[in-house]
mmCIF file of N, CA and C in Angstrom:
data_model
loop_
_atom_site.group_PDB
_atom_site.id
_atom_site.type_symbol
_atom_site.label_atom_id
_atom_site.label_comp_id
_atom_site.label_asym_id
_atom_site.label_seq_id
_atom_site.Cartn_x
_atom_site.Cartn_y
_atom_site.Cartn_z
ATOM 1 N N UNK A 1 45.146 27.875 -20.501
ATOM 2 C CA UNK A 1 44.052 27.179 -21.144
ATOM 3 C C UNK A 1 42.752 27.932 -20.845
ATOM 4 N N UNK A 2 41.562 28.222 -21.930
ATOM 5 C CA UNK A 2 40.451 29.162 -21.364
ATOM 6 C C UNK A 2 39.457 28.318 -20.979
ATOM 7 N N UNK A 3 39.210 28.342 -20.076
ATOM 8 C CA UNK A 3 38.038 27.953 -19.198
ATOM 9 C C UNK A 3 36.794 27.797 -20.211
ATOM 10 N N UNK A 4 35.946 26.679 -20.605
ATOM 11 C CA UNK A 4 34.672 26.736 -21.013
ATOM 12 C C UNK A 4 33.816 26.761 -20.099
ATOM 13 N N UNK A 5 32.725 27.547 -21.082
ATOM 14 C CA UNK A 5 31.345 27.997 -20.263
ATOM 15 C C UNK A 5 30.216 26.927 -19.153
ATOM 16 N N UNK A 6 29.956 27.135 -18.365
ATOM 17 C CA UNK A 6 28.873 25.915 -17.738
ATOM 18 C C UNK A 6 27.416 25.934 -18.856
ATOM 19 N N UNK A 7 27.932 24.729 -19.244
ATOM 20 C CA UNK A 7 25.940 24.831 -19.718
ATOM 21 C C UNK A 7 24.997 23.950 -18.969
ATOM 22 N N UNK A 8 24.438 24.681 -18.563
ATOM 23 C CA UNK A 8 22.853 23.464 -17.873
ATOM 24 C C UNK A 8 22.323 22.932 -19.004
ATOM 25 N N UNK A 9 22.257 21.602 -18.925
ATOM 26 C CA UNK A 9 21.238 20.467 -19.434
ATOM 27 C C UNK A 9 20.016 20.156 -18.267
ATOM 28 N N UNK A 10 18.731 20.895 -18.774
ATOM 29 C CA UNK A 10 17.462 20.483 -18.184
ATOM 30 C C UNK A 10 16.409 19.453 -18.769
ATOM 31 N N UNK A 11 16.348 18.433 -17.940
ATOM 32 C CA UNK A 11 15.753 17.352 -17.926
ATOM 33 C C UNK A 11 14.342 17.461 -17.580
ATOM 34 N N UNK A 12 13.245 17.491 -18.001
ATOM 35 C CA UNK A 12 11.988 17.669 -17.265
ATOM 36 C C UNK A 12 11.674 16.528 -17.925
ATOM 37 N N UNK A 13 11.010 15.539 -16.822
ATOM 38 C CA UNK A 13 10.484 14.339 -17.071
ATOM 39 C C UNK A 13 8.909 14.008 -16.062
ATOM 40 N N UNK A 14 8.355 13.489 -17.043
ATOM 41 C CA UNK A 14 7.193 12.866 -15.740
ATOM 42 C C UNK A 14 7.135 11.363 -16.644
ATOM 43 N N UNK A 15 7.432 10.487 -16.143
ATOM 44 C CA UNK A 15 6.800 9.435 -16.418
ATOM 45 C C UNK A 15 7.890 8.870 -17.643
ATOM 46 N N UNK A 16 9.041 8.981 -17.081
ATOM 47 C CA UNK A 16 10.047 9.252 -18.856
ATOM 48 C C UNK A 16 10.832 7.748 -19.175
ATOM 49 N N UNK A 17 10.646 6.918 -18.377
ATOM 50 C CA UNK A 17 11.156 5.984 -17.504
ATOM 51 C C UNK A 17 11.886 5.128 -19.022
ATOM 52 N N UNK A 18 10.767 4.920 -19.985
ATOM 53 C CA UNK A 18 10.981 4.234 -21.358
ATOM 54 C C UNK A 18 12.233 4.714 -22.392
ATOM 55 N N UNK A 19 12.383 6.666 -22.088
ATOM 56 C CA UNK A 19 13.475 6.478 -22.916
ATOM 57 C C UNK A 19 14.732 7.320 -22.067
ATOM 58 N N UNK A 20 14.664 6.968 -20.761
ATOM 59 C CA UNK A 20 15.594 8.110 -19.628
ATOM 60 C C UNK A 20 16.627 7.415 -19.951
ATOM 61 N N UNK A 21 17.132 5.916 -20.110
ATOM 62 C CA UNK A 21 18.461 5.400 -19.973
ATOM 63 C C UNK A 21 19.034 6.471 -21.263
ATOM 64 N N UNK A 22 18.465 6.687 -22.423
ATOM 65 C CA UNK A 22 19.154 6.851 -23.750
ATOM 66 C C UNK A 22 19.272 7.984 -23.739
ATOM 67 N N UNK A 23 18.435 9.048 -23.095
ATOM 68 C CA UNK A 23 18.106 10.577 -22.679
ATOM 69 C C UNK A 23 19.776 10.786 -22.343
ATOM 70 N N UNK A 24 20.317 10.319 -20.901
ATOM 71 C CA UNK A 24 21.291 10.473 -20.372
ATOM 72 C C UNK A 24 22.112 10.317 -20.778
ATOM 73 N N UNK A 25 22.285 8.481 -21.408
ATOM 74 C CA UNK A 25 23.357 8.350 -22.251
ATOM 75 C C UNK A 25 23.811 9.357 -23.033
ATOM 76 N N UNK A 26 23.203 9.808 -23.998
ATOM 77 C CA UNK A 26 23.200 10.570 -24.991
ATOM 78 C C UNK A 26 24.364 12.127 -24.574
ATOM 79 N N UNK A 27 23.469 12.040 -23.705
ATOM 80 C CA UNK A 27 24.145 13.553 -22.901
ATOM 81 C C UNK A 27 25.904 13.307 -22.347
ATOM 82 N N UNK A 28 25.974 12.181 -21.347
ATOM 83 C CA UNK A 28 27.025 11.835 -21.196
ATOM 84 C C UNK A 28 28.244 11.431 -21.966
ATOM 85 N N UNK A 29 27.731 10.806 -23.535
ATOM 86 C CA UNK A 29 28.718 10.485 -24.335
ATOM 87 C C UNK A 29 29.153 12.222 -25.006
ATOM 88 N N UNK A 30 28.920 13.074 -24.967
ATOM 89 C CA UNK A 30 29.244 13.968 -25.425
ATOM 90 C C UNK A 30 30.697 14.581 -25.153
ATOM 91 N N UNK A 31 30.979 15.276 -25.917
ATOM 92 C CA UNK A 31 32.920 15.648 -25.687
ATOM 93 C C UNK A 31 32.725 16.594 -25.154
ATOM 94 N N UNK A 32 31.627 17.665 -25.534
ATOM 95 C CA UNK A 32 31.889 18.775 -24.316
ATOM 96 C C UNK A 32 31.256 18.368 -22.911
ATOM 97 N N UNK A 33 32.475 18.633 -21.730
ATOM 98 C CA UNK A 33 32.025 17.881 -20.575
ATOM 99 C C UNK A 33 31.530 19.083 -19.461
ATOM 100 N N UNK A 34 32.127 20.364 -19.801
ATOM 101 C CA UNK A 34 31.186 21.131 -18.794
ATOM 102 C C UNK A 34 30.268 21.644 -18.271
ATOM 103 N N UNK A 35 28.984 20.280 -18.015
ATOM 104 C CA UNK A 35 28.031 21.003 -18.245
ATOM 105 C C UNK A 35 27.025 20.421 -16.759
ATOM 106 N N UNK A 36 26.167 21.121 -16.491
ATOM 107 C CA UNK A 36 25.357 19.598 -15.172
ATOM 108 C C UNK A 36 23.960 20.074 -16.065
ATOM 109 N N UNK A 37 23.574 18.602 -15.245
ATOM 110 C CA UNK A 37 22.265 17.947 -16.037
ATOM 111 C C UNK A 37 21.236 18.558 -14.709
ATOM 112 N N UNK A 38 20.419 19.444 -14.775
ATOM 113 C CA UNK A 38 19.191 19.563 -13.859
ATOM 114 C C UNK A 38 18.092 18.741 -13.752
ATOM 115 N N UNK A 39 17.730 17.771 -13.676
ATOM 116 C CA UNK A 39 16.912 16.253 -13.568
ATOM 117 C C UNK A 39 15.211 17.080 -12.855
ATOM 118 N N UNK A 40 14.233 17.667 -13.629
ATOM 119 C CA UNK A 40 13.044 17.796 -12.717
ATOM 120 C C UNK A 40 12.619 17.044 -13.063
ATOM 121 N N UNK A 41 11.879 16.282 -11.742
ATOM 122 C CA UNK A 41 10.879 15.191 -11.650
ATOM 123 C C UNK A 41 9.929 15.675 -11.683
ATOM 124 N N UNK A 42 8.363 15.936 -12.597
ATOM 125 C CA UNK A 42 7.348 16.440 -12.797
ATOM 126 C C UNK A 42 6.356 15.467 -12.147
ATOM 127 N N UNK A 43 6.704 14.699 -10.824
ATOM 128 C CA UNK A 43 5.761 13.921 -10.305
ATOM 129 C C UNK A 43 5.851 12.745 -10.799
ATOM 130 N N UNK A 44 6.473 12.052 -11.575
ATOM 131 C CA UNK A 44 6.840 11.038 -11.775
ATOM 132 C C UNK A 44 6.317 9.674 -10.875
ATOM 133 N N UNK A 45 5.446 8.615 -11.336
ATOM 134 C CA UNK A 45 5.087 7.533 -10.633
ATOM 135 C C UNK A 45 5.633 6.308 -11.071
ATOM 136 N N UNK A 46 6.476 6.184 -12.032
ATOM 137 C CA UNK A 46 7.152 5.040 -12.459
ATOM 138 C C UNK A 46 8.817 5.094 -11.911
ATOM 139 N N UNK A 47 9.237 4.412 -12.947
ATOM 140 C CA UNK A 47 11.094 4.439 -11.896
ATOM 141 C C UNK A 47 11.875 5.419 -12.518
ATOM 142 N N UNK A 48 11.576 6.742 -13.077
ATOM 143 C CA UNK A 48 12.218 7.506 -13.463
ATOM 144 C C UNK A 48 13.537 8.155 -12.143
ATOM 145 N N UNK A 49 13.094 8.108 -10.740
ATOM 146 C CA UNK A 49 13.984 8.584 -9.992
ATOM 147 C C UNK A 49 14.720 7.521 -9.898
ATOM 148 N N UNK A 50 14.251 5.864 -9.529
ATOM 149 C CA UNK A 50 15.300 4.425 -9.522
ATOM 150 C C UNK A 50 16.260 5.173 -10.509
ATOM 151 N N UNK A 51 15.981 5.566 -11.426
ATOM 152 C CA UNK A 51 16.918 5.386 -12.855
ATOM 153 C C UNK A 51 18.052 6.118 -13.076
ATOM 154 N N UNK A 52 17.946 7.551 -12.834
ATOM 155 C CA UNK A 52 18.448 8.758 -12.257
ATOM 156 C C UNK A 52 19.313 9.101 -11.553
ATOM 157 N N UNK A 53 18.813 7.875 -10.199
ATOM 158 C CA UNK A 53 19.825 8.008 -8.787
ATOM 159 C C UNK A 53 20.644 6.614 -9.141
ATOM 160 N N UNK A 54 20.510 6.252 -9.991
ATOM 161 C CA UNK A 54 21.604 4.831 -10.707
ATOM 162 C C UNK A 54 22.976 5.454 -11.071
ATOM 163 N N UNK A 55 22.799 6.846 -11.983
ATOM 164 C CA UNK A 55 23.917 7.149 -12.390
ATOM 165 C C UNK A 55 24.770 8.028 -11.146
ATOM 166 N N UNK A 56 26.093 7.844 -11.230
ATOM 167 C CA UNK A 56 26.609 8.363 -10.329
ATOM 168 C C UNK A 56 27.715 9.534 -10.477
ATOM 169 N N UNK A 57 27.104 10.621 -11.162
ATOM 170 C CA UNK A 57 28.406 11.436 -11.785
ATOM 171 C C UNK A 57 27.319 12.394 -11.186
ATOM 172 N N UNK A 58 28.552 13.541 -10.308
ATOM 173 C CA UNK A 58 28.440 14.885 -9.853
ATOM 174 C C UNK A 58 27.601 15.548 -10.403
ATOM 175 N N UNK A 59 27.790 16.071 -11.865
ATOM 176 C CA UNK A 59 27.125 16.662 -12.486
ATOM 177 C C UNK A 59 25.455 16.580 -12.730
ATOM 178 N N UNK A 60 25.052 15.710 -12.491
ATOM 179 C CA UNK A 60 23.513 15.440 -12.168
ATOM 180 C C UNK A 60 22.845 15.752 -10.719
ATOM 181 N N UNK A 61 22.008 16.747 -11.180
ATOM 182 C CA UNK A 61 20.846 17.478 -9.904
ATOM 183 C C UNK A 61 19.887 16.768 -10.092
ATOM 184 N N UNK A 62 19.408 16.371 -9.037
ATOM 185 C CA UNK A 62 17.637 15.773 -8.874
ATOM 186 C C UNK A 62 16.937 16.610 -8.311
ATOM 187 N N UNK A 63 15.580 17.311 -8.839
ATOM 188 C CA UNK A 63 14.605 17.830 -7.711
ATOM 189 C C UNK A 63 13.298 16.946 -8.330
ATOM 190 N N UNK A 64 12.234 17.133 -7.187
ATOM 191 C CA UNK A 64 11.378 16.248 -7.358
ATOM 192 C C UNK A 64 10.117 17.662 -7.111
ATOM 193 N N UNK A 65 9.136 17.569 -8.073
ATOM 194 C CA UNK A 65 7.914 18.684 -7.947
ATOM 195 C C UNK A 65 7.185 18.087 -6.622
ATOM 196 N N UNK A 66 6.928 19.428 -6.267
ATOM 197 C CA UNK A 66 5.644 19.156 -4.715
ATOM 198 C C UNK A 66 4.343 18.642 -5.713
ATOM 199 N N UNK A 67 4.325 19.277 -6.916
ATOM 200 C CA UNK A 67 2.828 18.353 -7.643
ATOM 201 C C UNK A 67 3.430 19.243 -9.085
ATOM 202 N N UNK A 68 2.289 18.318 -9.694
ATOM 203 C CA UNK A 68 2.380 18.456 -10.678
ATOM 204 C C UNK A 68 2.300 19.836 -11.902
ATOM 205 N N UNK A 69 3.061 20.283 -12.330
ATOM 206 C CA UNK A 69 2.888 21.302 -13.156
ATOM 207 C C UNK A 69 3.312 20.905 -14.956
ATOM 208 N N UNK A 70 2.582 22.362 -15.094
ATOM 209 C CA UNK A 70 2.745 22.041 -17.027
ATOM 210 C C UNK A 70 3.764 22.529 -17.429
ATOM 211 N N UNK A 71 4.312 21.844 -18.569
ATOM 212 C CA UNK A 71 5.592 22.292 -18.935
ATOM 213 C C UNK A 71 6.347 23.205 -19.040
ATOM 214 N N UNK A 72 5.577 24.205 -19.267
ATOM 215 C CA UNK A 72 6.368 25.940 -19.362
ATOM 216 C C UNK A 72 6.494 26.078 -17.392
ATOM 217 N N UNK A 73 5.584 25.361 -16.642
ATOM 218 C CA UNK A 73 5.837 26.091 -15.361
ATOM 219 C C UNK A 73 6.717 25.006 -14.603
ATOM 220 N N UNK A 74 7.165 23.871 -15.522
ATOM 221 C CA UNK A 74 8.249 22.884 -14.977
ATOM 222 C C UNK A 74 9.514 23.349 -15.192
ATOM 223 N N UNK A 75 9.389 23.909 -16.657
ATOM 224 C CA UNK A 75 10.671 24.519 -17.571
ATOM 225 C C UNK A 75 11.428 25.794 -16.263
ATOM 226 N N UNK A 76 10.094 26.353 -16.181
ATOM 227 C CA UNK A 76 10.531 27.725 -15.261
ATOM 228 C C UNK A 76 11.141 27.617 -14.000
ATOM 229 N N UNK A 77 10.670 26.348 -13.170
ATOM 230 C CA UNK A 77 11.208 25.959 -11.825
ATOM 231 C C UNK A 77 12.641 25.684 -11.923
ATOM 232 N N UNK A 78 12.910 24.724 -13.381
ATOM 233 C CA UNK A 78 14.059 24.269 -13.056
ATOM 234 C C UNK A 78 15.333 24.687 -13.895
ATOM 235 N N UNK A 79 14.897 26.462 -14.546
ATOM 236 C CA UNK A 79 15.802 27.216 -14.604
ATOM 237 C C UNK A 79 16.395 27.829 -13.548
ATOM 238 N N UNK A 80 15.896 28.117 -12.513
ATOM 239 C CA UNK A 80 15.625 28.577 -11.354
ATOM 240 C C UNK A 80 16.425 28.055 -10.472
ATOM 241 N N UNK A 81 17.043 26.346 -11.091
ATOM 242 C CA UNK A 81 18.322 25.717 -10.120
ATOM 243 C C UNK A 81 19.687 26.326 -10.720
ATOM 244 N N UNK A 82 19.880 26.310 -12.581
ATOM 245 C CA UNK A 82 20.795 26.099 -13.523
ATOM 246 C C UNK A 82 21.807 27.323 -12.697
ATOM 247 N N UNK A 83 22.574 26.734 -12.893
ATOM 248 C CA UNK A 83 24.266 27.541 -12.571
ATOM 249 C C UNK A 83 25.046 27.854 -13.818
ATOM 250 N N UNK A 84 24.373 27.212 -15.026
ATOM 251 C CA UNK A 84 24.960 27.227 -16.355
ATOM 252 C C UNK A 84 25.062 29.117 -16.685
ATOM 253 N N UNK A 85 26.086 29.397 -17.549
ATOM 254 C CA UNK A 85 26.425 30.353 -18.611
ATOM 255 C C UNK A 85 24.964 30.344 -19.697
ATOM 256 N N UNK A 86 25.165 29.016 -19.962
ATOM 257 C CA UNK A 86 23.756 28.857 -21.235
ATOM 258 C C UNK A 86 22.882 27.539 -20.828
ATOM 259 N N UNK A 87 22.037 27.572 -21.362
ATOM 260 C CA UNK A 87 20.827 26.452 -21.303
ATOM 261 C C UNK A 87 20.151 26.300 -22.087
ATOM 262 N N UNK A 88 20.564 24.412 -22.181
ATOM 263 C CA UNK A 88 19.498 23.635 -22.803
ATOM 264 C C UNK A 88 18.486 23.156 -22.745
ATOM 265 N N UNK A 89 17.651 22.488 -23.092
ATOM 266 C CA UNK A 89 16.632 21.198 -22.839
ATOM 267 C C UNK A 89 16.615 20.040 -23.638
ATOM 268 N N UNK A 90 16.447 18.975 -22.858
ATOM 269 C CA UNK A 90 16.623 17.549 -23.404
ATOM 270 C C UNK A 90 15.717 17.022 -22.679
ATOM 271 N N UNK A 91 14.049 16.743 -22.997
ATOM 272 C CA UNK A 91 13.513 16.445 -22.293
ATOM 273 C C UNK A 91 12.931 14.636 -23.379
ATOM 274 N N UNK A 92 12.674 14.380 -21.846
ATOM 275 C CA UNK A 92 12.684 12.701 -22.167
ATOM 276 C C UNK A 92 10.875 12.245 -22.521
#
């Protein structure tokens, strides 16, 4: 059987809290399953991490920013985790 590729799914969120349940969902109902979700927290002050650390499947990374950065330099940090073959973004 051939092995499929890892794809990183990157999450950059600040404040995403309103549409994170459906963000994930979305991702999780999918048929291709090899993939982990990189979760950056862009400083986040609402319950985006409550929400996050709810789900309980392996495949989800949490990092949390020392402060706040703009999107291209959030994007950049949290390529910087991905273990993926290829990469996405699904940001909330």
């Amino acid at each position: 059987m051939e092995k499929k590729p890892l794809v990183s799914i990157i999450i950059n969120c600040h404040n995403g809290e309103k549409f994170l349940s459906n963000c994930i969902q979305s991702i999780l109902k999918q048929t291709f399953k090899n993939y982990e979700i990189i979760f950056f927290d862009n400083q986040s002050t609402d319950r985006s991490k409550e929400i996050i650390k709810n789900y309980k499947d392996r495949r989800i990374r949490y990092f949390f920013s020392k402060k706040f950065l703009k999107l291209y330099a959030a994007r950049n940090k949290a390529l910087k985790k991905c273990k993926g073959t290829y990469v996405c973004f699904c940001d909330t």
